[in-house]
Amino acid sequence: MSIAHLLSKNFLEKEDLLQLLAAEGDDYEQLLKRALEVKLSVLDNKVHLRGLIELSNICRKSCLYCGVRSDNRKVERYALTDDEVLECARLAHQLGYGSVAIQSGERNDREFTDRITRLVTRIKEIDGGSLGITLSLGEQSEEVYRQWFEAGAHRYLLRIESSTEELYYKIHPRDERHDFHKRLECIDTLLRLGYQTGTGVMVGLPFQTLDNLADDLLFFRSKDVAMVGMGPYIPHPDTPLYQFANQIPAPDERMRLTLKMIAILRLMMPEINMVAATANETVDPMGREKAIQAGANVIMPNLTPNAYREDYLIYPDKACVNDKPEQCRSCLDLRMKAIHHEVLYNAWGDSVAFTKKKRE
Ligand code: SAM
Ligand code: SF4
């Protein structure tokens, strides 16, 4: 099928996705151009912010790709204090970021889950609840998700990492802590509880095929999620998956594949929020801009105190590790202006897809 025909289709089938994922040269350029047109017509040129707070690198899991996995003894473990988290949230408010995103290694103990409830409650007290709160704290029980939702968190990010069970178990140990079906259940629970639910995958993983990626796109659509975050996989030398680093596409190819995934998903789900992940910037200095131009509409500037950032290296050479939050704000403004986009301040930036569904 010609690219023009494909790009004008209302409903993309798996074979269409495979053809688009393989697009090269002029076809690739046309895909990205069309995705940008769709985004601008549906969501305008606005970019939403989530001030990122990397709460802790203490994690009970041992995902085979992640630098902070529990079996990596080289990492110095840290947890921000309540005061430090609240300070980050106040800074987000001062800088005009409408929302914060709290991310952490996974812990399920009561001390941790109650602490999160307390922190969410206290962040909600800042300026009469003006900050939106996204959580990304891994797999939890329904009761815990509900507790956090009732405290005021309204968005949750839990990437499926790969929607193909076989691939999932090639990048995770096969044990009770890493259960593909449990992860799926958690995503369903979050959706049912009324969170704006986000999921996503890494792109360019060892053993990953275009067929797997097409299935990931179909998975996002079938779950009707409100948000998606996708970024290139970045091999970390202190992880088991690193031994396959020579089998994955080169960084520029992983970047292009990520951009194709973003662009195709924008055509499939025009109204969702899509994050331009920091990992994009790590493989390409213009990675964030490129993701925004391919259809993403959310950026997560880092608010974690600089002293801890070196310890939250889920992958090496993470971008902006040494930037101060104030520098980050003006830098982002300029960078978005340069590509004719505008950062939206003092807004929650909810997903249009979610808001519409709620009204129905
Ligand atoms: N622990 C929570 C979880 O796993 O959902 C949240 C924090 S975890 C560090 C956030 C995301 O980082 C994961 O969902 C994964 O996709 C991404 N990540 C981890 N290691 C990565 C790597 N080596 N390259 C790219 N992304 C990675
Ligand atoms: Fe822990 Fe998340 Fe890293 Fe897995 S990806 S090891 S759950 S921090």
JSON list of N, CA and C in Angstrom, two decimals, residues 84-141:
[
{"chain": "A", "resi": 84, "resn": "GLU", "atom": "N", "xyz": [12.69, 16.92, 51.65]},
{"chain": "A", "resi": 84, "resn": "GLU", "atom": "CA", "xyz": [13.28, 17.11, 50.32]},
{"chain": "A", "resi": 84, "resn": "GLU", "atom": "C", "xyz": [12.22, 16.96, 49.21]},
{"chain": "A", "resi": 85, "resn": "VAL", "atom": "N", "xyz": [11.33, 15.97, 49.39]},
{"chain": "A", "resi": 85, "resn": "VAL", "atom": "CA", "xyz": [10.28, 15.77, 48.38]},
{"chain": "A", "resi": 85, "resn": "VAL", "atom": "C", "xyz": [9.37, 17.01, 48.33]},
{"chain": "A", "resi": 86, "resn": "LEU", "atom": "N", "xyz": [9.00, 17.48, 49.53]},
{"chain": "A", "resi": 86, "resn": "LEU", "atom": "CA", "xyz": [8.09, 18.64, 49.57]},
{"chain": "A", "resi": 86, "resn": "LEU", "atom": "C", "xyz": [8.77, 19.89, 49.00]},
{"chain": "A", "resi": 87, "resn": "GLU", "atom": "N", "xyz": [10.07, 19.99, 49.25]},
{"chain": "A", "resi": 87, "resn": "GLU", "atom": "CA", "xyz": [10.83, 21.11, 48.70]},
{"chain": "A", "resi": 87, "resn": "GLU", "atom": "C", "xyz": [10.79, 21.08, 47.16]},
{"chain": "A", "resi": 88, "resn": "CYS", "atom": "N", "xyz": [10.98, 19.87, 46.61]},
{"chain": "A", "resi": 88, "resn": "CYS", "atom": "CA", "xyz": [10.90, 19.71, 45.14]},
{"chain": "A", "resi": 88, "resn": "CYS", "atom": "C", "xyz": [9.51, 20.13, 44.64]},
{"chain": "A", "resi": 89, "resn": "ALA", "atom": "N", "xyz": [8.48, 19.71, 45.36]},
{"chain": "A", "resi": 89, "resn": "ALA", "atom": "CA", "xyz": [7.11, 20.01, 44.92]},
{"chain": "A", "resi": 89, "resn": "ALA", "atom": "C", "xyz": [6.87, 21.53, 44.98]},
{"chain": "A", "resi": 90, "resn": "ARG", "atom": "N", "xyz": [7.38, 22.17, 46.05]},
{"chain": "A", "resi": 90, "resn": "ARG", "atom": "CA", "xyz": [7.22, 23.63, 46.15]},
{"chain": "A", "resi": 90, "resn": "ARG", "atom": "C", "xyz": [7.95, 24.32, 45.01]},
{"chain": "A", "resi": 91, "resn": "LEU", "atom": "N", "xyz": [9.13, 23.81, 44.70]},
{"chain": "A", "resi": 91, "resn": "LEU", "atom": "CA", "xyz": [9.91, 24.38, 43.59]},
{"chain": "A", "resi": 91, "resn": "LEU", "atom": "C", "xyz": [9.13, 24.23, 42.28]},
{"chain": "A", "resi": 92, "resn": "ALA", "atom": "N", "xyz": [8.51, 23.06, 42.09]},
{"chain": "A", "resi": 92, "resn": "ALA", "atom": "CA", "xyz": [7.71, 22.84, 40.87]},
{"chain": "A", "resi": 92, "resn": "ALA", "atom": "C", "xyz": [6.63, 23.91, 40.78]},
{"chain": "A", "resi": 93, "resn": "HIS", "atom": "N", "xyz": [5.99, 24.16, 41.91]},
{"chain": "A", "resi": 93, "resn": "HIS", "atom": "CA", "xyz": [4.92, 25.15, 41.94]},
{"chain": "A", "resi": 93, "resn": "HIS", "atom": "C", "xyz": [5.45, 26.55, 41.62]},
{"chain": "A", "resi": 94, "resn": "GLN", "atom": "N", "xyz": [6.58, 26.87, 42.27]},
{"chain": "A", "resi": 94, "resn": "GLN", "atom": "CA", "xyz": [7.20, 28.19, 42.03]},
{"chain": "A", "resi": 94, "resn": "GLN", "atom": "C", "xyz": [7.59, 28.39, 40.56]},
{"chain": "A", "resi": 95, "resn": "LEU", "atom": "N", "xyz": [8.09, 27.32, 39.95]},
{"chain": "A", "resi": 95, "resn": "LEU", "atom": "CA", "xyz": [8.54, 27.43, 38.57]},
{"chain": "A", "resi": 95, "resn": "LEU", "atom": "C", "xyz": [7.37, 27.41, 37.59]},
{"chain": "A", "resi": 96, "resn": "GLY", "atom": "N", "xyz": [6.17, 27.18, 38.13]},
{"chain": "A", "resi": 96, "resn": "GLY", "atom": "CA", "xyz": [4.98, 27.20, 37.27]},
{"chain": "A", "resi": 96, "resn": "GLY", "atom": "C", "xyz": [4.70, 25.88, 36.60]},
{"chain": "A", "resi": 97, "resn": "TYR", "atom": "N", "xyz": [5.41, 24.81, 37.02]},
{"chain": "A", "resi": 97, "resn": "TYR", "atom": "CA", "xyz": [5.10, 23.48, 36.47]},
{"chain": "A", "resi": 97, "resn": "TYR", "atom": "C", "xyz": [3.76, 23.10, 37.09]},
{"chain": "A", "resi": 98, "resn": "GLY", "atom": "N", "xyz": [2.81, 22.72, 36.32]},
{"chain": "A", "resi": 98, "resn": "GLY", "atom": "CA", "xyz": [1.48, 22.44, 36.89]},
{"chain": "A", "resi": 98, "resn": "GLY", "atom": "C", "xyz": [1.38, 21.11, 37.62]},
{"chain": "A", "resi": 99, "resn": "SER", "atom": "N", "xyz": [2.37, 20.24, 37.40]},
{"chain": "A", "resi": 99, "resn": "SER", "atom": "CA", "xyz": [2.27, 18.89, 37.94]},
{"chain": "A", "resi": 99, "resn": "SER", "atom": "C", "xyz": [3.63, 18.36, 38.35]},
{"chain": "A", "resi": 100, "resn": "VAL", "atom": "N", "xyz": [3.61, 17.40, 39.27]},
{"chain": "A", "resi": 100, "resn": "VAL", "atom": "CA", "xyz": [4.84, 16.68, 39.58]},
{"chain": "A", "resi": 100, "resn": "VAL", "atom": "C", "xyz": [4.63, 15.20, 39.27]},
{"chain": "A", "resi": 101, "resn": "ALA", "atom": "N", "xyz": [5.73, 14.51, 38.98]},
{"chain": "A", "resi": 101, "resn": "ALA", "atom": "CA", "xyz": [5.69, 13.05, 38.80]},
{"chain": "A", "resi": 101, "resn": "ALA", "atom": "C", "xyz": [6.69, 12.46, 39.79]},
{"chain": "A", "resi": 102, "resn": "ILE", "atom": "N", "xyz": [6.19, 11.58, 40.66]},
{"chain": "A", "resi": 102, "resn": "ILE", "atom": "CA", "xyz": [7.08, 10.93, 41.64]},
{"chain": "A", "resi": 102, "resn": "ILE", "atom": "C", "xyz": [7.40, 9.53, 41.14]},
{"chain": "A", "resi": 103, "resn": "GLN", "atom": "N", "xyz": [8.70, 9.29, 40.96]},
{"chain": "A", "resi": 103, "resn": "GLN", "atom": "CA", "xyz": [9.14, 8.00, 40.43]},
{"chain": "A", "resi": 103, "resn": "GLN", "atom": "C", "xyz": [10.08, 7.35, 41.44]},
{"chain": "A", "resi": 104, "resn": "SER", "atom": "N", "xyz": [10.07, 6.02, 41.50]},
{"chain": "A", "resi": 104, "resn": "SER", "atom": "CA", "xyz": [10.93, 5.37, 42.48]},
{"chain": "A", "resi": 104, "resn": "SER", "atom": "C", "xyz": [11.12, 3.90, 42.13]},
{"chain": "A", "resi": 105, "resn": "GLY", "atom": "N", "xyz": [12.14, 3.30, 42.72]},
{"chain": "A", "resi": 105, "resn": "GLY", "atom": "CA", "xyz": [12.24, 1.85, 42.73]},
{"chain": "A", "resi": 105, "resn": "GLY", "atom": "C", "xyz": [11.01, 1.31, 43.45]},
{"chain": "A", "resi": 106, "resn": "GLU", "atom": "N", "xyz": [10.74, 0.03, 43.23]},
{"chain": "A", "resi": 106, "resn": "GLU", "atom": "CA", "xyz": [9.49, -0.52, 43.78]},
{"chain": "A", "resi": 106, "resn": "GLU", "atom": "C", "xyz": [9.68, -1.05, 45.20]},
{"chain": "A", "resi": 107, "resn": "ARG", "atom": "N", "xyz": [8.79, -0.61, 46.07]},
{"chain": "A", "resi": 107, "resn": "ARG", "atom": "CA", "xyz": [8.71, -1.16, 47.43]},
{"chain": "A", "resi": 107, "resn": "ARG", "atom": "C", "xyz": [7.24, -1.34, 47.76]},
{"chain": "A", "resi": 108, "resn": "ASN", "atom": "N", "xyz": [6.92, -2.42, 48.44]},
{"chain": "A", "resi": 108, "resn": "ASN", "atom": "CA", "xyz": [5.52, -2.68, 48.76]},
{"chain": "A", "resi": 108, "resn": "ASN", "atom": "C", "xyz": [5.24, -2.67, 50.26]},
{"chain": "A", "resi": 109, "resn": "ASP", "atom": "N", "xyz": [6.30, -2.43, 51.07]},
{"chain": "A", "resi": 109, "resn": "ASP", "atom": "CA", "xyz": [6.07, -2.47, 52.51]},
{"chain": "A", "resi": 109, "resn": "ASP", "atom": "C", "xyz": [5.23, -1.29, 52.98]},
{"chain": "A", "resi": 110, "resn": "ARG", "atom": "N", "xyz": [4.57, -1.51, 54.09]},
{"chain": "A", "resi": 110, "resn": "ARG", "atom": "CA", "xyz": [3.62, -0.55, 54.63]},
{"chain": "A", "resi": 110, "resn": "ARG", "atom": "C", "xyz": [4.27, 0.81, 54.93]},
{"chain": "A", "resi": 111, "resn": "GLU", "atom": "N", "xyz": [5.51, 0.75, 55.43]},
{"chain": "A", "resi": 111, "resn": "GLU", "atom": "CA", "xyz": [6.20, 2.00, 55.76]},
{"chain": "A", "resi": 111, "resn": "GLU", "atom": "C", "xyz": [6.29, 2.89, 54.51]},
{"chain": "A", "resi": 112, "resn": "PHE", "atom": "N", "xyz": [6.62, 2.25, 53.38]},
{"chain": "A", "resi": 112, "resn": "PHE", "atom": "CA", "xyz": [6.75, 2.99, 52.12]},
{"chain": "A", "resi": 112, "resn": "PHE", "atom": "C", "xyz": [5.38, 3.46, 51.62]},
{"chain": "A", "resi": 113, "resn": "THR", "atom": "N", "xyz": [4.41, 2.55, 51.58]},
{"chain": "A", "resi": 113, "resn": "THR", "atom": "CA", "xyz": [3.13, 2.92, 50.96]},
{"chain": "A", "resi": 113, "resn": "THR", "atom": "C", "xyz": [2.42, 4.00, 51.80]},
{"chain": "A", "resi": 114, "resn": "ASP", "atom": "N", "xyz": [2.54, 3.90, 53.12]},
{"chain": "A", "resi": 114, "resn": "ASP", "atom": "CA", "xyz": [1.93, 4.95, 53.96]},
{"chain": "A", "resi": 114, "resn": "ASP", "atom": "C", "xyz": [2.66, 6.28, 53.79]},
{"chain": "A", "resi": 115, "resn": "ARG", "atom": "N", "xyz": [3.95, 6.18, 53.60]},
{"chain": "A", "resi": 115, "resn": "ARG", "atom": "CA", "xyz": [4.73, 7.40, 53.42]},
{"chain": "A", "resi": 115, "resn": "ARG", "atom": "C", "xyz": [4.28, 8.13, 52.14]},
{"chain": "A", "resi": 116, "resn": "ILE", "atom": "N", "xyz": [4.03, 7.35, 51.10]},
{"chain": "A", "resi": 116, "resn": "ILE", "atom": "CA", "xyz": [3.58, 7.96, 49.84]},
{"chain": "A", "resi": 116, "resn": "ILE", "atom": "C", "xyz": [2.22, 8.64, 50.05]},
{"chain": "A", "resi": 117, "resn": "THR", "atom": "N", "xyz": [1.33, 7.96, 50.77]},
{"chain": "A", "resi": 117, "resn": "THR", "atom": "CA", "xyz": [0.01, 8.56, 51.03]},
{"chain": "A", "resi": 117, "resn": "THR", "atom": "C", "xyz": [0.19, 9.91, 51.73]},
{"chain": "A", "resi": 118, "resn": "ARG", "atom": "N", "xyz": [1.08, 9.91, 52.72]},
{"chain": "A", "resi": 118, "resn": "ARG", "atom": "CA", "xyz": [1.32, 11.15, 53.48]},
{"chain": "A", "resi": 118, "resn": "ARG", "atom": "C", "xyz": [1.89, 12.23, 52.56]},
{"chain": "A", "resi": 119, "resn": "LEU", "atom": "N", "xyz": [2.83, 11.83, 51.71]},
{"chain": "A", "resi": 119, "resn": "LEU", "atom": "CA", "xyz": [3.45, 12.83, 50.83]},
{"chain": "A", "resi": 119, "resn": "LEU", "atom": "C", "xyz": [2.45, 13.39, 49.82]},
{"chain": "A", "resi": 120, "resn": "VAL", "atom": "N", "xyz": [1.62, 12.50, 49.27]},
{"chain": "A", "resi": 120, "resn": "VAL", "atom": "CA", "xyz": [0.62, 12.97, 48.30]},
{"chain": "A", "resi": 120, "resn": "VAL", "atom": "C", "xyz": [-0.31, 13.96, 48.99]},
{"chain": "A", "resi": 121, "resn": "THR", "atom": "N", "xyz": [-0.74, 13.62, 50.20]},
{"chain": "A", "resi": 121, "resn": "THR", "atom": "CA", "xyz": [-1.64, 14.50, 50.95]},
{"chain": "A", "resi": 121, "resn": "THR", "atom": "C", "xyz": [-0.97, 15.86, 51.17]},
{"chain": "A", "resi": 122, "resn": "ARG", "atom": "N", "xyz": [0.30, 15.83, 51.53]},
{"chain": "A", "resi": 122, "resn": "ARG", "atom": "CA", "xyz": [0.98, 17.11, 51.82]},
{"chain": "A", "resi": 122, "resn": "ARG", "atom": "C", "xyz": [1.24, 17.92, 50.55]},
{"chain": "A", "resi": 123, "resn": "ILE", "atom": "N", "xyz": [1.53, 17.24, 49.46]},
{"chain": "A", "resi": 123, "resn": "ILE", "atom": "CA", "xyz": [1.73, 17.98, 48.19]},
{"chain": "A", "resi": 123, "resn": "ILE", "atom": "C", "xyz": [0.41, 18.64, 47.78]},
{"chain": "A", "resi": 124, "resn": "LYS", "atom": "N", "xyz": [-0.69, 17.93, 48.07]},
{"chain": "A", "resi": 124, "resn": "LYS", "atom": "CA", "xyz": [-2.00, 18.49, 47.72]},
{"chain": "A", "resi": 124, "resn": "LYS", "atom": "C", "xyz": [-2.34, 19.73, 48.56]},
{"chain": "A", "resi": 125, "resn": "GLU", "atom": "N", "xyz": [-1.64, 19.89, 49.69]},
{"chain": "A", "resi": 125, "resn": "GLU", "atom": "CA", "xyz": [-1.91, 21.07, 50.53]},
{"chain": "A", "resi": 125, "resn": "GLU", "atom": "C", "xyz": [-1.23, 22.32, 49.98]},
{"chain": "A", "resi": 126, "resn": "ILE", "atom": "N", "xyz": [-0.29, 22.14, 49.03]},
{"chain": "A", "resi": 126, "resn": "ILE", "atom": "CA", "xyz": [0.41, 23.31, 48.49]},
{"chain": "A", "resi": 126, "resn": "ILE", "atom": "C", "xyz": [-0.56, 24.14, 47.65]},
{"chain": "A", "resi": 127, "resn": "ASP", "atom": "N", "xyz": [-0.73, 25.39, 48.04]},
{"chain": "A", "resi": 127, "resn": "ASP", "atom": "CA", "xyz": [-1.58, 26.32, 47.28]},
{"chain": "A", "resi": 127, "resn": "ASP", "atom": "C", "xyz": [-2.94, 25.73, 46.91]},
{"chain": "A", "resi": 128, "resn": "GLY", "atom": "N", "xyz": [-3.60, 25.14, 47.91]},
{"chain": "A", "resi": 128, "resn": "GLY", "atom": "CA", "xyz": [-4.98, 24.66, 47.70]},
{"chain": "A", "resi": 128, "resn": "GLY", "atom": "C", "xyz": [-5.10, 23.56, 46.64]},
{"chain": "A", "resi": 129, "resn": "GLY", "atom": "N", "xyz": [-4.11, 22.71, 46.55]},
{"chain": "A", "resi": 129, "resn": "GLY", "atom": "CA", "xyz": [-4.22, 21.56, 45.63]},
{"chain": "A", "resi": 129, "resn": "GLY", "atom": "C", "xyz": [-3.92, 21.90, 44.19]},
{"chain": "A", "resi": 130, "resn": "SER", "atom": "N", "xyz": [-3.09, 22.92, 43.98]},
{"chain": "A", "resi": 130, "resn": "SER", "atom": "CA", "xyz": [-2.92, 23.37, 42.59]},
{"chain": "A", "resi": 130, "resn": "SER", "atom": "C", "xyz": [-2.01, 22.46, 41.75]},
{"chain": "A", "resi": 131, "resn": "LEU", "atom": "N", "xyz": [-1.22, 21.59, 42.42]},
{"chain": "A", "resi": 131, "resn": "LEU", "atom": "CA", "xyz": [-0.34, 20.72, 41.63]},
{"chain": "A", "resi": 131, "resn": "LEU", "atom": "C", "xyz": [-1.02, 19.39, 41.28]},
{"chain": "A", "resi": 132, "resn": "GLY", "atom": "N", "xyz": [-0.93, 18.98, 40.05]},
{"chain": "A", "resi": 132, "resn": "GLY", "atom": "CA", "xyz": [-1.35, 17.63, 39.66]},
{"chain": "A", "resi": 132, "resn": "GLY", "atom": "C", "xyz": [-0.28, 16.64, 40.11]},
{"chain": "A", "resi": 133, "resn": "ILE", "atom": "N", "xyz": [-0.67, 15.41, 40.40]},
{"chain": "A", "resi": 133, "resn": "ILE", "atom": "CA", "xyz": [0.32, 14.42, 40.87]},
{"chain": "A", "resi": 133, "resn": "ILE", "atom": "C", "xyz": [0.24, 13.13, 40.04]},
{"chain": "A", "resi": 134, "resn": "THR", "atom": "N", "xyz": [1.37, 12.80, 39.42]},
{"chain": "A", "resi": 134, "resn": "THR", "atom": "CA", "xyz": [1.52, 11.52, 38.72]},
{"chain": "A", "resi": 134, "resn": "THR", "atom": "C", "xyz": [2.41, 10.64, 39.59]},
{"chain": "A", "resi": 135, "resn": "LEU", "atom": "N", "xyz": [2.05, 9.38, 39.74]},
{"chain": "A", "resi": 135, "resn": "LEU", "atom": "CA", "xyz": [2.92, 8.45, 40.46]},
{"chain": "A", "resi": 135, "resn": "LEU", "atom": "C", "xyz": [3.46, 7.40, 39.49]},
{"chain": "A", "resi": 136, "resn": "SER", "atom": "N", "xyz": [4.69, 6.97, 39.73]},
{"chain": "A", "resi": 136, "resn": "SER", "atom": "CA", "xyz": [5.26, 5.86, 38.96]},
{"chain": "A", "resi": 136, "resn": "SER", "atom": "C", "xyz": [6.07, 5.04, 39.95]},
{"chain": "A", "resi": 137, "resn": "LEU", "atom": "N", "xyz": [5.37, 4.20, 40.70]},
{"chain": "A", "resi": 137, "resn": "LEU", "atom": "CA", "xyz": [5.97, 3.50, 41.84]},
{"chain": "A", "resi": 137, "resn": "LEU", "atom": "C", "xyz": [5.75, 2.00, 41.74]},
{"chain": "A", "resi": 138, "resn": "GLY", "atom": "N", "xyz": [5.61, 1.54, 40.50]},
{"chain": "A", "resi": 138, "resn": "GLY", "atom": "CA", "xyz": [5.57, 0.11, 40.26]},
{"chain": "A", "resi": 138, "resn": "GLY", "atom": "C", "xyz": [4.26, -0.57, 40.61]},
{"chain": "A", "resi": 139, "resn": "GLU", "atom": "N", "xyz": [4.38, -1.89, 40.82]},
{"chain": "A", "resi": 139, "resn": "GLU", "atom": "CA", "xyz": [3.20, -2.73, 41.05]},
{"chain": "A", "resi": 139, "resn": "GLU", "atom": "C", "xyz": [2.81, -2.70, 42.52]},
{"chain": "A", "resi": 140, "resn": "GLN", "atom": "N", "xyz": [1.54, -2.45, 42.77]},
{"chain": "A", "resi": 140, "resn": "GLN", "atom": "CA", "xyz": [1.03, -2.37, 44.15]},
{"chain": "A", "resi": 140, "resn": "GLN", "atom": "C", "xyz": [-0.30, -3.08, 44.21]},
{"chain": "A", "resi": 141, "resn": "SER", "atom": "N", "xyz": [-0.79, -3.29, 45.42]},
{"chain": "A", "resi": 141, "resn": "SER", "atom": "CA", "xyz": [-2.11, -3.92, 45.57]},
{"chain": "A", "resi": 141, "resn": "SER", "atom": "C", "xyz": [-3.19, -2.90, 45.21]}
]
